[in-house]
Short mmCIF file of C-alpha atoms in Angstrom, two decimals:
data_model
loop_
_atom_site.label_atom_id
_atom_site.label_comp_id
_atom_site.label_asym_id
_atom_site.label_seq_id
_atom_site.Cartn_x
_atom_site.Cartn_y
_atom_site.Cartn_z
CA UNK A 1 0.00 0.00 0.00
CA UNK A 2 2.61 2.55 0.67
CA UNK A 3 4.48 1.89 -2.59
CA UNK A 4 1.25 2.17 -4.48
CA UNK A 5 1.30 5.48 -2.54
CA UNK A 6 4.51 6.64 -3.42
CA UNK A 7 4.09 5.92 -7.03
CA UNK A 8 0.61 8.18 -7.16
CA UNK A 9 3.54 11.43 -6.65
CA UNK A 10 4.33 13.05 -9.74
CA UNK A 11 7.78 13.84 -10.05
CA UNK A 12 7.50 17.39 -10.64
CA UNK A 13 5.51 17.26 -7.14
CA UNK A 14 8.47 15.65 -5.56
CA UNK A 15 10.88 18.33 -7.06
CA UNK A 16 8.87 21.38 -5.80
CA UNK A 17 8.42 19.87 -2.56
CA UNK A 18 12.31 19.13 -1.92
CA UNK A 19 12.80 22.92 -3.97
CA UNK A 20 10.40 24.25 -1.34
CA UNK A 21 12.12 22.66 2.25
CA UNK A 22 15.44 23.84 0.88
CA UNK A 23 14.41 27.58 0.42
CA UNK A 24 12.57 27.64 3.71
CA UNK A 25 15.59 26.46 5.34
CA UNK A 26 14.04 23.54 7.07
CA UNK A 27 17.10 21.25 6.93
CA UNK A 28 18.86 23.53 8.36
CA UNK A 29 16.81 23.18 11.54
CA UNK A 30 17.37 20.46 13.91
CA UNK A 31 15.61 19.20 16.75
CA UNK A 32 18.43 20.44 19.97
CA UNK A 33 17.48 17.42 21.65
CA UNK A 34 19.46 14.96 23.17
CA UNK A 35 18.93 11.17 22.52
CA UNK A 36 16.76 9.03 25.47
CA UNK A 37 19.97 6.81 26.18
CA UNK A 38 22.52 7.72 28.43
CA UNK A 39 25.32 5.07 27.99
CA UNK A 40 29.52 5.18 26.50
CA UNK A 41 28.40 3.30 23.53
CA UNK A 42 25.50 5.36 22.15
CA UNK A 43 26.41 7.66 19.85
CA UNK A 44 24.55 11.52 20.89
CA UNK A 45 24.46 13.70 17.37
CA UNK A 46 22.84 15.79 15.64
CA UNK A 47 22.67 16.33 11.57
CA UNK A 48 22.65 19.65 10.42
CA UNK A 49 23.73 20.79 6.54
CA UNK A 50 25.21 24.22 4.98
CA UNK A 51 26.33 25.15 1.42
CA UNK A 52 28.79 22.48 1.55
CA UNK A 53 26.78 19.73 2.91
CA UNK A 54 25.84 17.58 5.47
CA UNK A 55 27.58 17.17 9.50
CA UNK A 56 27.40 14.54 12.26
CA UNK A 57 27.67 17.18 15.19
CA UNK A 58 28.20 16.17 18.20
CA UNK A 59 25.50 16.41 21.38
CA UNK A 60 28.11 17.38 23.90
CA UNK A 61 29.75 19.93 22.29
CA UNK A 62 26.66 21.36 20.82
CA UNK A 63 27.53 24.79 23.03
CA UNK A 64 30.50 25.10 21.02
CA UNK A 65 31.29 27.88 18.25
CA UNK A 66 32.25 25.00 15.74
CA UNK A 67 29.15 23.36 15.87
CA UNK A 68 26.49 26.33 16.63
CA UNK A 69 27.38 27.54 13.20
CA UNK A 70 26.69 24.08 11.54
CA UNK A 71 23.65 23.98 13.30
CA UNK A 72 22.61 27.57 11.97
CA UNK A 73 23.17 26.07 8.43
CA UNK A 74 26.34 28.24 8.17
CA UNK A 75 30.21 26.86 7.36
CA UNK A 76 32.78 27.56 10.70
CA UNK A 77 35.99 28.93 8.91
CA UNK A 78 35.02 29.24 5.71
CA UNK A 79 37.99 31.36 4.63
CA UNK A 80 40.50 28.76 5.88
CA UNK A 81 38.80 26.33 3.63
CA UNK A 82 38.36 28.85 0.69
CA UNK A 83 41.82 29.35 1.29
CA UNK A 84 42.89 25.20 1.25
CA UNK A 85 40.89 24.57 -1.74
CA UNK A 86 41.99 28.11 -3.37
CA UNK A 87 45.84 26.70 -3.02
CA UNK A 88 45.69 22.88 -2.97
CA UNK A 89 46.33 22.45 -7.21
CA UNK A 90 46.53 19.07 -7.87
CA UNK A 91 47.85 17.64 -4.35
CA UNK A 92 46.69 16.01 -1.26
CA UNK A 93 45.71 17.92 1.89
CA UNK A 94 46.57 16.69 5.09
CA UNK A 95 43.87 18.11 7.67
CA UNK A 96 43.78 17.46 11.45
CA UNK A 97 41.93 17.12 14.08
CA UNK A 98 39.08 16.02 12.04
CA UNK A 99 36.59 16.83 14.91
CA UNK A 100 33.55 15.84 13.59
CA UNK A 101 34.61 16.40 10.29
CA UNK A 102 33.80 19.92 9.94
CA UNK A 103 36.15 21.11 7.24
CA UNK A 104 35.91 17.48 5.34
CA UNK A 105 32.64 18.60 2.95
CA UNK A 106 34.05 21.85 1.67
CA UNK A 107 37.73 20.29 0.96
CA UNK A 108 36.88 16.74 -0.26
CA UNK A 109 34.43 18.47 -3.04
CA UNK A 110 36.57 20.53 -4.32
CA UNK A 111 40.16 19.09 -4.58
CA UNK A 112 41.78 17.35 -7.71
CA UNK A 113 40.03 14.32 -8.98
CA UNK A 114 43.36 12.02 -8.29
CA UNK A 115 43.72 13.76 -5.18
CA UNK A 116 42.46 12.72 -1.33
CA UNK A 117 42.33 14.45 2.13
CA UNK A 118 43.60 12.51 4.67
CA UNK A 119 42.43 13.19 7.82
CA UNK A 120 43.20 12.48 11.74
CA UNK A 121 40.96 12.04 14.73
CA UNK A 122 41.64 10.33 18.09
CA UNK A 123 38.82 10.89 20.52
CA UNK A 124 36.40 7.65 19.74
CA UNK A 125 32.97 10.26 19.97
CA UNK A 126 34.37 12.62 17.21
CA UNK A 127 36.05 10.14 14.96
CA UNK A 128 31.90 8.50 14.45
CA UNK A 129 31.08 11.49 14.03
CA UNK A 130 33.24 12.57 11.56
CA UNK A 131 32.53 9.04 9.66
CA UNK A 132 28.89 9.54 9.22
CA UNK A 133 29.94 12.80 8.11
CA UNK A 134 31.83 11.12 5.18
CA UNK A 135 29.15 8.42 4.94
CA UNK A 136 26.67 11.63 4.39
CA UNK A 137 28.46 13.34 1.85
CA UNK A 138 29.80 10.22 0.04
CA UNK A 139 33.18 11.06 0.30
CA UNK A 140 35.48 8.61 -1.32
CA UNK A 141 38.71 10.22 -1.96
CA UNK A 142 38.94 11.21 2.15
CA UNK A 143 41.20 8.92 4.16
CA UNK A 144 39.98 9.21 7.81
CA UNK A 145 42.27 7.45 10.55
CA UNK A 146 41.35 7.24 14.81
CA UNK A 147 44.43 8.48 16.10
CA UNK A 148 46.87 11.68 16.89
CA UNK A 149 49.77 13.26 15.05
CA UNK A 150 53.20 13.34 16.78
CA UNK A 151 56.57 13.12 17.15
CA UNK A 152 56.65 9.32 17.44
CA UNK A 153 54.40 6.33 17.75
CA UNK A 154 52.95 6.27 21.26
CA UNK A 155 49.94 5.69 23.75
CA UNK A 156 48.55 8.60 25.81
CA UNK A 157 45.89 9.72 27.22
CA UNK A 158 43.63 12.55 25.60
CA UNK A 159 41.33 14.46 28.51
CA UNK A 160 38.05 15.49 27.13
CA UNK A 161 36.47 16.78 30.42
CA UNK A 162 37.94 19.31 33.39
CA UNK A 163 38.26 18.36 36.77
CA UNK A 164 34.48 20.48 37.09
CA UNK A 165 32.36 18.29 34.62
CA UNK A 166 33.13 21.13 31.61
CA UNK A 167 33.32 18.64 27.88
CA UNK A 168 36.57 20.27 26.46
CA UNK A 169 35.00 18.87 22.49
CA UNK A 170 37.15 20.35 20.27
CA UNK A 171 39.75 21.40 22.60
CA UNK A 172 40.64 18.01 23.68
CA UNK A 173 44.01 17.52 24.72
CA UNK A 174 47.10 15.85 25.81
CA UNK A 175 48.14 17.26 28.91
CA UNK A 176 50.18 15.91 31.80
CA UNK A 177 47.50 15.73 34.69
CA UNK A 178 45.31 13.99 36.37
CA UNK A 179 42.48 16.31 36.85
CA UNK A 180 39.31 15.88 34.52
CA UNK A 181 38.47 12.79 32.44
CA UNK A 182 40.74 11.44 30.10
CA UNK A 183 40.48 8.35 27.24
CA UNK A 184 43.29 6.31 25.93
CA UNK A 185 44.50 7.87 22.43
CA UNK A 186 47.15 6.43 20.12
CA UNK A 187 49.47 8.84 18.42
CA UNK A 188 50.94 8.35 15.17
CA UNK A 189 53.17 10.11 12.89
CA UNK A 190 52.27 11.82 9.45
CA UNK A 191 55.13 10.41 7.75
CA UNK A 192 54.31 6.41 8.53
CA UNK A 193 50.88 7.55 7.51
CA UNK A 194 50.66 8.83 4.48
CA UNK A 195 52.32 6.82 1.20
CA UNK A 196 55.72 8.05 -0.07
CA UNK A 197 54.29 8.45 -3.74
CA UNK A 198 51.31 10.50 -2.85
CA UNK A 199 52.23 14.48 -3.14
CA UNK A 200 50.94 16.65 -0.84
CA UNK A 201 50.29 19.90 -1.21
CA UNK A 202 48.46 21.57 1.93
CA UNK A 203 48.91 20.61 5.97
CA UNK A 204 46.43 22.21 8.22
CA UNK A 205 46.77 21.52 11.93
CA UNK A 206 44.27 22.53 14.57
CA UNK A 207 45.91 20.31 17.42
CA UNK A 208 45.29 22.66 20.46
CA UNK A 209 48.71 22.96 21.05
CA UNK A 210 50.44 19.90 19.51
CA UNK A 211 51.24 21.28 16.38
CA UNK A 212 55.29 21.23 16.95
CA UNK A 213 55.63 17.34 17.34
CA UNK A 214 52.85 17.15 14.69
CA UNK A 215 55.10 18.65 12.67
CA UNK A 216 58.27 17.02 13.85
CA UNK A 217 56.33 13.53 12.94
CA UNK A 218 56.10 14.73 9.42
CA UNK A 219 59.10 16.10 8.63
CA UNK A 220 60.01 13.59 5.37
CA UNK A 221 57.02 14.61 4.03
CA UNK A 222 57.49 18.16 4.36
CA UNK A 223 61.27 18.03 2.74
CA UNK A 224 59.63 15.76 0.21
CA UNK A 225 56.57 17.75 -0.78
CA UNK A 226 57.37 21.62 0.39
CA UNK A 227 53.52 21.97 1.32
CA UNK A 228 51.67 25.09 2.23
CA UNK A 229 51.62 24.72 6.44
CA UNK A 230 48.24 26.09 7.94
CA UNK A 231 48.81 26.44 11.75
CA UNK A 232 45.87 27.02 13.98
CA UNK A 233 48.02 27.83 17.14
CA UNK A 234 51.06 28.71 16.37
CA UNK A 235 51.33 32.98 16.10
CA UNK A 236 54.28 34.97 14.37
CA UNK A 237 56.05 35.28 17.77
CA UNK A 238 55.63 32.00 18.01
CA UNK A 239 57.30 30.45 15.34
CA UNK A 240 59.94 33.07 15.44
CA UNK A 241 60.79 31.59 19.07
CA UNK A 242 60.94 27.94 18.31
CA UNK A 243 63.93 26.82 17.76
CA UNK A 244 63.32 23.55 16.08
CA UNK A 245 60.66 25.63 13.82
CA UNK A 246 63.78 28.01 12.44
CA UNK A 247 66.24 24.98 12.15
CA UNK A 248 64.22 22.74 10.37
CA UNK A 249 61.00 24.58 8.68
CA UNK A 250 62.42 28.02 7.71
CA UNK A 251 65.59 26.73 6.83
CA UNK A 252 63.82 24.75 4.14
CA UNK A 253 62.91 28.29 2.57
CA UNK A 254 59.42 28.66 3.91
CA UNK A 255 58.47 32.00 5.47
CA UNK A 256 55.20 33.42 6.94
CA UNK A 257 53.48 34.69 4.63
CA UNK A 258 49.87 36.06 6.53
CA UNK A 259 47.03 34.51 8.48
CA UNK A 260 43.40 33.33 7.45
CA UNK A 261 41.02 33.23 10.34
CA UNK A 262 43.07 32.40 13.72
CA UNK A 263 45.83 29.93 11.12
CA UNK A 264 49.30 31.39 10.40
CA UNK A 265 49.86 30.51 6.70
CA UNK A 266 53.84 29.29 6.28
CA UNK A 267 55.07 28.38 3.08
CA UNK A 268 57.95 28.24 0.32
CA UNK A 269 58.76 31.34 -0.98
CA UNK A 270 59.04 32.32 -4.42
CA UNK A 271 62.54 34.26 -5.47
#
């Protein structure tokens, strides 16, 4: 009976009423409620879409900046990822934390046909997140992995809540303390990651803090590629004061060259 029902629509009833929930924005309205269950192993989220497409946001950071926009129908840094897909040519981009894949949508659609993103994620909630986010979007050429960036291989712990009950979401971290709750992480680096014949061309790290042995980890890759470096938290001053930075990044030939949003932009520069 309901097939029969389904096949009494015309199509150009079906168009006008998809053309119709669009322009009133309805998609772009989701219920703010959280799911019934309370347990580790159910998944709280919410999906919400923009220009670029559709997001798995997360229930417990729905307070946060990130995901407020998303839910608004709006894209969070959308001149970082003009800026990615504006400069990427032909070549991979490397993009991390994932979160809940925020930045995957507006990248993944609009890179090279032979190229991929690939993409890093080690809190459990956000990496699911950021998967249905792919599965959503149908994003083939994105390479999403559930673990950190470092300096070497390791096992840490990540906290995701203060010592007063306050989800850190996005700012998840590694920290050395024992205040708040923490979840086992694995930490990788970008160079056993990512195939020697694959060329990348942009790195954008939003690592709340971790960016140096983030970049330290990928250091073959950067002397092999010369990438564009997008750096979420590290400033002018900075970079200037980091020792390691000078020695091994800016004696490549790489200079700053400006900032989009809160990212210092570092690349190769041109004689």
């Amino acid at each position: 009976m309901i097939k029969l029902v389904k096949s009494l629509v015309p199509k150009s009833l079906k168009k006008f009423i998809k053309r119709e929930i669009l322009q009133t924005s309805y998609v772009n309205k989701p219920t703010y409620n959280a799911s019934l269950i309370k347990d580790e192993f159910t998944l709280d989220c919410t999906i919400a879409y923009n220009k670029y497409g559709g997001y798995c946001t997360p229930f417990s950071a729905q307070q946060e900046s990130v995901v407020q926009e998303i839910l608004k129908g709006n894209v969070y840094e959308p001149e970082t990822i003009q800026y990615i897909i504006d400069n990427c040519g032909t070549g991979d981009v490397v993009q991390a934390g994932a979160y809940f894949g925020d930045f995957l949508p507006g990248i993944a659609k609009h890179i090279s046909n032979k190229a991929q993103v690939w993409t890093f994620e080690p809190s459990s909630e956000y990496y699911r997140c950021a998967e249905i986010t792919m599965r959503i979007n149908n994003l083939n050429n994105v390479n999403l992995f559930q673990v950190g960036l470092g300096e070497e291989k390791a096992d840490v712990q990540l906290q995701i809540e203060t010592e007063d009950g306050k989800r850190l979401g996005g700012a998840s971290r590694i920290i050395n303390s024992k205040k708040g709750k923490f979840v086992p992480i694995t930490i990788e680096t970008l160079d056993s990651m990512i195939p020697e014949d694959r060329n990348i061309s942009v790195v954008q790290l939003d690592l709340e803090g971790f960016e140096i042995p983030a970049l330290k980890g990928a250091i073959n890759s950067i002397k092999r590629c010369k990438p564009i470096l997008i750096l979420e938290i590290l400033s002018h001053n900075d970079i200037l004061a980091n020792d390691w930075f000078k020695e091994n990044i800016l004696s490549l030939g790489y200079e700053i060259t400006g900032k989009v949003h809160n990212n210092t932009i570092v690349k190769i520069k041109h004689n």
